[in-house]
């Protein structure tokens, strides 16, 4: 293992001391320099002096998405704006975007974190990596770009869109690593075949780094089979930095968290109480390296757990499990809680359907979800002219959903390739009236 792996192999006692020290510095820094945090601490009658050790973090108030919306655009800043050298923002579907500003040092730290994420996934300076994330306010493109460059890989900054050209260059440049959302990787394989190319034989890809949206195990295996690569998943969010929070090693058993740079907590989303290691709840993150826009105890809305025990790979950092849903993605239908990932899990048991699906919500006059339709695409092999067979499959899927989630949504089988493809993040939940 080279230097890139050092920080993920440190002695856990040393790591605990480092984390504590960095947390105390971050809390002081935010209080002294960010008017937003000074006010927040004061409103909650807490001072930085009360945080003497790591476990005291729970005395500090959470930061929520709506806090960050209210601090639009630059109220979170802890340095004069002339020291902010880059701005990113998360688009969000409603309201104002959430803005993140970076100092020069923040950008170096971020590049290092992403470089480590890529190294964990097996990327080296000998690789050529195509970045198919959008370059712009979204953190995916620039984040992966600078991290991969920091690692001294050869970067092809393609950005999103223009799938045919992406595929041509990827072939001609003998690109070895694809960096994109998992749904775009699947779409690219489909498009390559339509161009008469064989994704396994005509390309030199060996690794895929996928993130920005959930990737079920089924989807990962599908990507791996179609491209003949090892597909790893990585995680991050604009509010705390962007990509580079955690990522898988090639064991593919959870995402190693860069613990020297983030303090993680798992809480019960309903009560805010901390949950013990191994239990699933909402992930709360505190980055402990940021100067520009510090964030303390950010409620990510992402549901996961910390995987107990060490990874087989030898890295000592703890692992986050895959994100199983978002607190705001939970649909309540007739009193039953439903996450898209639960439906996806059920669908993955049927070889006749592809990983392309969506949930269409139909609401009552009062805005409650009264009915959900699961639209799922058949694979070309699963497609048949026999109405009876299709009806039987629909019924089987419906029964399986009912027995696992206690809900009987309508199921609609769609023709192969009929659901919208995206070059960015896919939309799994749509409102009936939007169609
Ligand atoms: O998606 C940052 C990123 C870019 C991460 C590229 C990895 C690769 P946002 O646009 O702010 O930032 O969206 C963050 O996306 O809170 C999760 O809900 C979701 N998300 C990101 N990565 C994963 C993942 C980027 N690996 C939001 N699995 C997060 C599941 C993910 N969800």
Coordinates of C-alpha atoms and ligand atoms in Angstrom, one line a residue:
X1 CA 0.0 0.0 0.0
X2 CA 1.3 3.5 -0.8
X3 CA 1.0 6.8 1.1
X4 CA -2.6 7.2 0.0
X5 CA -3.6 4.5 2.3
X6 CA -1.7 5.7 5.4
X7 CA -4.5 7.8 6.9
X8 CA -6.9 4.9 6.5
X9 CA -4.6 2.5 8.3
X10 CA -3.8 4.5 11.4
X11 CA -3.8 3.2 14.9
X12 CA -7.3 3.7 16.3
X13 CA -6.1 5.3 19.6
X14 CA -4.1 7.8 17.7
X15 CA -7.1 8.4 15.5
X16 CA -9.3 9.0 18.4
X17 CA -7.0 11.7 19.8
X18 CA -6.7 13.3 16.4
X19 CA -10.4 13.4 16.0
X20 CA -11.0 14.9 19.4
X21 CA -8.4 17.6 18.8
X22 CA -9.8 18.5 15.4
X23 CA -13.4 18.6 16.7
X24 CA -12.5 21.0 19.5
X25 CA -10.7 23.2 17.0
X26 CA -13.6 23.1 14.6
X27 CA -16.2 24.0 17.3
X28 CA -14.1 27.0 18.5
X29 CA -13.4 28.1 14.9
X30 CA -17.1 28.0 14.0
X31 CA -18.1 29.9 17.2
X32 CA -15.5 32.5 16.8
X33 CA -15.8 33.1 13.1
X34 CA -19.2 32.1 11.8
X35 CA -22.0 34.5 12.8
X36 CA -24.4 31.8 12.0
X37 CA -22.9 29.4 14.5
X38 CA -22.3 32.0 17.2
X39 CA -26.0 32.8 17.1
X40 CA -27.0 29.1 17.0
X41 CA -24.9 28.2 20.0
X42 CA -26.1 31.2 21.9
X43 CA -29.7 30.4 21.1
X44 CA -29.1 26.9 22.5
X45 CA -27.2 28.3 25.5
X46 CA -24.0 26.3 24.7
X47 CA -20.4 27.5 24.5
X48 CA -17.4 25.8 22.9
X49 CA -15.9 25.4 26.4
X50 CA -18.5 22.8 27.1
X51 CA -17.1 20.5 24.4
X52 CA -14.0 19.2 26.2
X53 CA -14.0 15.7 24.6
X54 CA -15.4 14.0 21.6
X55 CA -18.4 12.6 23.3
X56 CA -19.6 16.1 24.4
X57 CA -20.5 16.7 20.7
X58 CA -24.1 15.7 21.6
X59 CA -24.4 19.0 23.6
X60 CA -24.2 20.9 20.4
X61 CA -27.3 21.6 18.4
X62 CA -27.9 19.9 15.0
X63 CA -27.7 21.8 11.8
X64 CA -30.6 21.0 9.4
X65 CA -31.2 21.5 5.7
X66 CA -33.6 24.3 6.5
X67 CA -30.9 26.1 8.6
X68 CA -28.6 26.0 5.6
X69 CA -31.4 27.3 3.3
X70 CA -32.0 30.1 5.7
X71 CA -28.3 31.0 5.7
X72 CA -28.5 31.5 1.9
X73 CA -26.2 32.5 0.3
X74 CA -23.2 33.2 2.5
X75 CA -24.2 33.5 6.1
X76 CA -22.3 30.3 7.0
X77 CA -19.0 31.8 6.0
X78 CA -16.3 31.8 8.7
X79 CA -13.8 33.7 6.6
X80 CA -14.1 37.0 4.6
X81 CA -15.5 36.2 1.2
X82 CA -12.2 37.2 -0.4
X83 CA -10.7 34.0 1.0
X84 CA -13.4 31.9 -0.6
X85 CA -12.0 30.6 -3.9
X86 CA -14.8 28.2 -5.0
X87 CA -18.5 27.9 -4.6
X88 CA -20.7 24.9 -5.1
X89 CA -24.4 24.4 -4.5
X90 CA -26.8 21.5 -4.4
X91 CA -29.7 22.0 -6.7
X92 CA -32.4 20.6 -4.4
X93 CA -35.9 20.1 -5.8
X94 CA -37.6 22.8 -3.7
X95 CA -36.6 26.1 -2.3
X96 CA -33.2 27.9 -2.4
X97 CA -30.1 25.9 -3.2
X98 CA -27.6 25.1 -0.4
X99 CA -24.3 26.8 -0.9
X100 CA -20.9 25.6 0.1
X101 CA -17.8 27.9 -0.1
X102 CA -14.2 26.6 0.0
X103 CA -11.0 28.3 0.9
X104 CA -7.7 27.3 -0.8
X105 CA -6.9 25.0 2.1
X106 CA -10.4 23.5 2.0
X107 CA -9.9 22.6 -1.7
X108 CA -6.5 20.9 -0.9
X109 CA -8.1 18.9 1.9
X110 CA -11.1 17.9 -0.3
X111 CA -8.8 16.8 -3.1
X112 CA -6.9 14.6 -0.6
X113 CA -10.0 13.1 0.7
X114 CA -11.2 12.2 -2.8
X115 CA -7.8 10.9 -3.8
X116 CA -8.0 8.6 -0.8
X117 CA -11.4 7.5 -1.8
X118 CA -10.2 6.7 -5.3
X119 CA -7.1 4.9 -3.9
X120 CA -9.3 2.7 -1.7
X121 CA -11.3 1.7 -4.7
X122 CA -8.1 0.6 -6.4
X123 CA -7.3 3.6 -8.7
X124 CA -3.6 4.3 -9.3
X125 CA -1.5 6.9 -11.2
X126 CA -1.4 4.4 -14.1
X127 CA -5.2 4.7 -14.7
X128 CA -7.0 6.9 -17.1
X129 CA -10.3 8.0 -15.5
X130 CA -13.3 9.5 -17.3
X131 CA -15.3 11.8 -15.1
X132 CA -18.9 11.7 -16.4
X133 CA -20.4 13.7 -13.6
X134 CA -21.6 17.2 -14.4
X135 CA -19.0 20.0 -14.0
X136 CA -20.6 23.0 -12.4
X137 CA -22.3 23.8 -9.2
X138 CA -22.7 20.1 -8.5
X139 CA -19.8 18.8 -6.5
X140 CA -19.4 15.5 -8.4
X141 CA -17.5 16.7 -11.5
X142 CA -14.9 19.0 -9.9
X143 CA -14.7 16.9 -6.7
X144 CA -13.7 13.7 -8.5
X145 CA -11.6 15.6 -11.0
X146 CA -9.3 17.2 -8.5
X147 CA -9.1 14.1 -6.4
X148 CA -8.1 12.0 -9.3
X149 CA -5.6 14.5 -10.5
X150 CA -4.2 14.7 -6.9
X151 CA -3.7 10.9 -7.2
X152 CA -1.9 11.6 -10.5
X153 CA -4.3 9.5 -12.6
X154 CA -4.9 10.8 -16.1
X155 CA -8.2 12.6 -16.0
X156 CA -10.7 12.9 -18.9
X157 CA -13.1 15.6 -17.8
X158 CA -16.0 14.7 -20.0
X159 CA -18.8 16.0 -17.8
X160 CA -22.3 14.7 -18.4
X161 CA -24.4 14.3 -21.6
X162 CA -23.4 13.4 -25.2
X163 CA -23.4 9.7 -24.5
X164 CA -22.2 8.5 -27.9
X165 CA -19.2 10.8 -27.8
X166 CA -18.4 9.7 -24.2
X167 CA -18.4 6.1 -25.5
X168 CA -16.2 6.8 -28.5
X169 CA -13.6 8.7 -26.5
X170 CA -13.6 6.1 -23.7
X171 CA -12.8 3.5 -26.3
X172 CA -10.1 5.5 -28.2
X173 CA -8.4 6.7 -25.0
X174 CA -8.4 3.1 -23.5
X175 CA -9.9 4.6 -20.4
X176 CA -9.6 2.2 -17.4
X177 CA -11.9 3.9 -14.8
X178 CA -15.4 5.2 -15.3
X179 CA -16.7 7.8 -12.7
X180 CA -20.4 8.4 -12.8
X181 CA -23.7 7.7 -11.2
X182 CA -24.6 4.0 -11.3
X183 CA -27.6 4.6 -13.4
X184 CA -25.5 6.4 -16.1
X185 CA -23.0 3.5 -16.1
X186 CA -25.9 1.1 -16.9
X187 CA -27.2 3.5 -19.6
X188 CA -23.8 3.8 -21.2
X189 CA -23.6 0.0 -21.5
X190 CA -27.0 -0.1 -23.2
X191 CA -26.0 2.7 -25.5
X192 CA -22.6 1.0 -26.4
X193 CA -24.5 -2.1 -27.4
X194 CA -26.9 0.0 -29.6
X195 CA -23.7 1.4 -31.3
X196 CA -22.8 -2.2 -32.1
X197 CA -20.0 -2.3 -29.5
X198 CA -19.4 -4.9 -26.8
X199 CA -18.8 -3.1 -23.5
X200 CA -16.7 -6.0 -22.2
X201 CA -14.6 -6.6 -25.3
X202 CA -14.3 -3.2 -27.0
X203 CA -13.3 -1.2 -23.9
X204 CA -10.4 -1.3 -21.5
X205 CA -12.4 -0.4 -18.4
X206 CA -11.4 -2.2 -15.2
X207 CA -12.9 -0.2 -12.4
X208 CA -16.0 1.9 -11.9
X209 CA -16.4 4.5 -9.1
X210 CA -20.1 5.2 -8.6
X211 CA -21.9 7.6 -6.3
X212 CA -24.3 10.5 -6.0
X213 CA -27.3 8.2 -5.7
X214 CA -28.1 4.8 -4.3
X215 CA -26.7 1.7 -6.0
X216 CA -28.4 -1.5 -5.0
X217 CA -26.4 -4.7 -4.9
X218 CA -28.4 -5.9 -7.9
X219 CA -27.5 -2.8 -9.9
X220 CA -23.8 -3.1 -9.0
X221 CA -23.8 -6.7 -10.2
X222 CA -25.5 -5.7 -13.3
X223 CA -23.0 -3.0 -14.0
X224 CA -20.1 -5.4 -13.3
X225 CA -21.5 -8.0 -15.6
X226 CA -22.2 -5.6 -18.4
X227 CA -18.9 -3.9 -18.4
X228 CA -16.7 -6.7 -16.9
X229 CA -15.4 -4.4 -14.2
X230 CA -15.1 -4.1 -10.4
X231 CA -17.7 -1.5 -9.4
X232 CA -17.3 0.4 -6.1
X233 CA -19.6 2.9 -4.5
X234 CA -18.7 6.2 -2.8
X235 CA -20.6 8.7 -0.8
X236 CA -20.7 12.4 0.0
X237 CA -22.8 15.5 0.0
X238 CA -22.4 19.2 -0.8
X239 CA -23.3 20.4 2.7
X240 CA -20.3 18.7 4.3
X241 CA -17.9 18.9 1.3
X242 CA -19.0 16.8 -1.7
X243 CA -17.8 13.4 -2.7
X244 CA -14.9 12.1 -0.5
X245 CA -16.7 11.4 2.7
X246 CA -16.6 7.6 2.4
X247 CA -16.0 5.0 -0.2
X248 CA -15.6 1.3 -0.7
X249 CA -12.4 -0.7 -1.0
X250 CA -12.4 -3.6 -3.4
X251 CA -13.8 -6.0 -0.7
X252 CA -17.2 -4.2 -1.4
X253 CA -18.4 -4.6 2.1
X254 CA -19.4 -1.1 3.1
X255 CA -17.8 2.4 2.6
X256 CA -14.8 3.3 4.6
X257 CA -15.3 6.7 6.3
X258 CA -12.4 9.1 6.4
X259 CA -12.7 9.3 10.2
X260 CA -9.8 11.8 10.6
X261 CA -11.9 14.3 8.7
X262 CA -15.5 13.6 9.7
X263 CA -17.2 12.8 13.0
X264 CA -20.1 10.5 12.4
X265 CA -23.2 9.9 14.5
X266 CA -26.2 7.7 13.9
X267 CA -29.4 9.0 15.4
X268 CA -33.0 8.1 15.7
X269 CA -34.5 10.5 13.1
X270 CA -37.7 10.9 15.2
X271 CA -36.1 11.7 18.6
X272 CA -32.6 12.8 17.7
X273 CA -31.1 10.3 20.3
X274 CA -27.8 8.6 19.4
X275 CA -28.1 5.0 18.4
X276 CA -25.5 2.3 19.2
X277 CA -23.0 1.0 16.7
X278 CA -24.6 -1.3 14.2
X279 CA -28.1 0.1 14.4
X280 CA -29.6 1.8 11.5
X281 CA -30.7 5.5 11.6
X282 CA -30.0 9.0 10.2
X283 CA -26.4 9.8 9.6
X284 CA -25.2 13.1 11.2
X285 CA -21.8 14.4 10.0
X286 CA -19.4 17.0 11.3
X287 CA -16.5 17.8 9.0
X288 CA -13.5 18.6 11.2
X289 CA -11.2 20.3 8.6
X290 CA -13.2 23.0 7.0
X291 CA -12.3 26.7 7.3
X292 CA -14.7 28.4 4.8
X293 CA -18.2 27.1 5.5
X294 CA -17.9 25.0 8.7
X295 CA -20.9 22.7 9.4
X296 CA -21.6 21.1 12.8
X297 CA -23.7 18.0 13.4
X298 CA -25.4 18.2 10.0
X299 CA -28.4 15.9 9.7
X300 CA -27.8 14.4 6.3
X301 CA -31.3 12.7 6.0
X302 CA -29.4 9.6 4.8
X303 CA -30.3 6.3 6.5
X304 CA -27.4 4.0 7.2
X305 CA -25.5 2.3 10.0
X306 CA -21.9 1.8 11.1
X307 CA -20.8 -1.7 10.3
X308 CA -19.3 -3.3 13.4
X309 CA -15.8 -4.8 13.1
X310 CA -12.9 -4.4 10.8
X311 CA -12.8 -4.8 7.0
X312 CA -10.8 -7.7 5.5
X313 CA -8.7 -5.2 3.5
X314 CA -6.6 -4.1 6.4
X315 CA -7.7 -0.5 6.5
X316 CA -8.6 0.4 10.0
X317 CA -11.3 3.0 9.3
X318 CA -14.9 2.2 10.2
X319 CA -17.3 1.5 7.4
X320 CA -20.7 3.0 6.7
X321 CA -23.3 0.6 5.2
X322 CA -25.0 1.5 1.9
X323 CA -27.6 4.2 2.1
X324 CA -31.0 2.5 2.4
X325 CA -33.1 5.6 2.0
X326 CA -33.5 9.2 2.9
X327 CA -35.7 10.4 5.8
X328 CA -37.4 12.7 3.3
X329 CA -37.8 9.8 0.7
X330 CA -40.1 7.9 3.1
X331 CA -43.5 7.6 1.6
X332 CA -46.4 7.0 4.0
X333 CA -49.1 5.0 2.2
X334 CA -52.1 4.0 4.3
X335 CA -50.1 4.2 7.5
X336 CA -47.2 2.0 6.1
X337 CA -43.7 3.5 5.7
X338 CA -42.2 2.8 2.3
X339 CA -38.7 3.5 0.9
X340 CA -37.9 3.1 -2.8
X341 CA -35.0 0.8 -1.7
X342 CA -37.4 -1.7 -0.3
X343 CA -39.2 -2.0 -3.6
X344 CA -35.9 -2.2 -5.4
X345 CA -34.8 -5.1 -3.1
X346 CA -38.0 -7.0 -4.0
X347 CA -37.6 -6.3 -7.7
X348 CA -34.0 -7.5 -7.7
X349 CA -35.4 -11.0 -7.1
X350 CA -37.1 -11.1 -10.5
X351 CA -34.8 -11.8 -13.4
X352 CA -37.4 -10.7 -15.9
X353 CA -37.2 -7.0 -14.8
X354 CA -34.4 -4.5 -15.2
X355 CA -33.0 -2.2 -12.5
X356 CA -35.0 0.7 -14.1
X357 CA -38.0 1.5 -12.0
X358 CA -40.0 4.3 -10.5
X359 CA -42.7 4.9 -8.0
X360 CA -45.6 7.1 -9.1
X361 CA -47.5 8.7 -6.3
X362 CA -51.2 9.6 -6.4
X363 CA -52.4 11.9 -3.8
X364 CA -55.7 12.7 -2.2
X365 CA -57.1 16.3 -2.2
X366 CA -55.4 16.8 1.2
X367 CA -52.0 15.8 -0.2
X368 CA -51.8 12.4 1.4
X369 CA -50.4 9.6 -0.8
X370 CA -53.4 7.4 -1.4
X371 CA -51.9 5.1 -3.9
X372 CA -48.5 4.1 -5.4
X373 CA -47.9 2.6 -8.7
X374 CA -44.6 0.7 -9.2
X375 CA -43.5 1.0 -12.8
X376 CA -40.8 -1.4 -13.7
X377 CA -39.1 -2.1 -17.0
X378 CA -38.9 -5.6 -18.4
X379 CA -35.5 -6.8 -19.6
X380 CA -35.4 -7.6 -23.4
X381 CA -35.3 -11.3 -22.3
X382 CA -38.2 -10.9 -19.9
X383 CA -40.4 -9.3 -22.5
X384 CA -43.0 -11.6 -24.0
X385 CA -46.2 -11.2 -26.2
X386 CA -48.1 -13.5 -23.8
X387 CA -50.5 -11.3 -21.9
X388 CA -51.1 -14.1 -19.4
X389 CA -47.5 -14.5 -18.6
X390 CA -47.1 -10.7 -18.1
X391 CA -50.2 -10.6 -15.9
X392 CA -48.8 -13.5 -13.8
X393 CA -45.4 -11.7 -13.4
X394 CA -47.2 -8.5 -12.3
X395 CA -49.2 -10.5 -9.7
X396 CA -46.1 -12.3 -8.4
X397 CA -44.2 -9.0 -8.0
X398 CA -47.3 -7.5 -6.2
X399 CA -47.5 -10.5 -3.9
X400 CA -43.8 -10.3 -3.0
X401 CA -44.1 -6.6 -2.2
X402 CA -47.2 -7.3 -0.1
X403 CA -45.5 -10.0 1.9
X404 CA -42.3 -8.0 2.6
X405 CA -43.7 -4.4 3.0
X406 CA -47.3 -5.1 3.9
X407 CA -48.5 -2.9 1.1
X408 CA -50.1 -3.9 -2.2
X409 CA -49.2 -1.1 -4.7
X410 CA -50.3 -1.4 -8.3
X411 CA -47.5 -2.8 -10.5
X412 CA -47.1 -1.9 -14.1
X413 CA -44.7 -3.7 -16.3
X414 CA -43.1 -1.4 -18.9
X415 CA -41.6 -2.2 -22.2
X416 CA -37.8 -2.5 -22.3
X417 CA -36.0 0.9 -22.5
X418 CA -39.2 2.8 -22.0
X419 CA -38.4 4.6 -18.7
X420 CA -36.5 7.8 -18.9
X421 CA -32.6 7.5 -18.8
X422 CA -30.5 10.1 -17.2
X423 CA -26.9 11.2 -17.4
X424 CA -27.1 12.4 -13.8
X425 CA -29.0 11.2 -10.8
X426 CA -32.1 9.2 -11.5
X427 CA -35.6 10.1 -10.1
X428 CA -37.2 7.2 -8.4
X429 CA -40.2 9.0 -7.1
X430 CA -42.5 11.0 -9.3
X431 CA -45.8 12.6 -8.7
X432 CA -48.7 11.2 -10.7
X433 CA -49.8 14.6 -11.9
X434 CA -46.2 15.3 -13.3
X435 CA -46.6 12.6 -15.9
Ligands
LIG1 O1 -24.1 13.7 -4.8 C1 -21.9 14.3 -3.9 C2 -21.3 13.1 -4.7 C3 -21.0 13.2 -6.0 C4 -21.1 11.9 -4.0 C5 -20.5 12.2 -6.7 C6 -20.5 10.8 -4.7 C7 -20.2 11.0 -6.0 P1 -25.3 16.2 -3.5 O2 -25.7 16.5 -4.9 O3 -25.3 17.2 -2.5 O4 -23.8 15.6 -3.5 O5 -26.2 15.0 -3.0 C8 -26.0 14.4 -1.8 O6 -26.9 12.3 -2.6 O7 -27.2 13.1 0.8 C9 -27.3 11.2 -0.6 O8 -28.7 11.2 -0.4 C10 -27.1 11.0 -2.1 N1 -25.9 10.2 -2.3 C11 -24.7 10.5 -2.6 N2 -23.8 9.5 -2.7 C12 -24.6 8.4 -2.5 C13 -24.4 7.0 -2.4 C14 -23.4 14.5 -4.1 N3 -23.2 6.4 -2.7 C15 -27.0 13.3 -1.6 N4 -25.4 6.2 -2.1 C16 -26.7 12.5 -0.3 C17 -26.6 6.7 -1.9 C18 -25.9 8.8 -2.2 N5 -26.9 8.0 -1.9

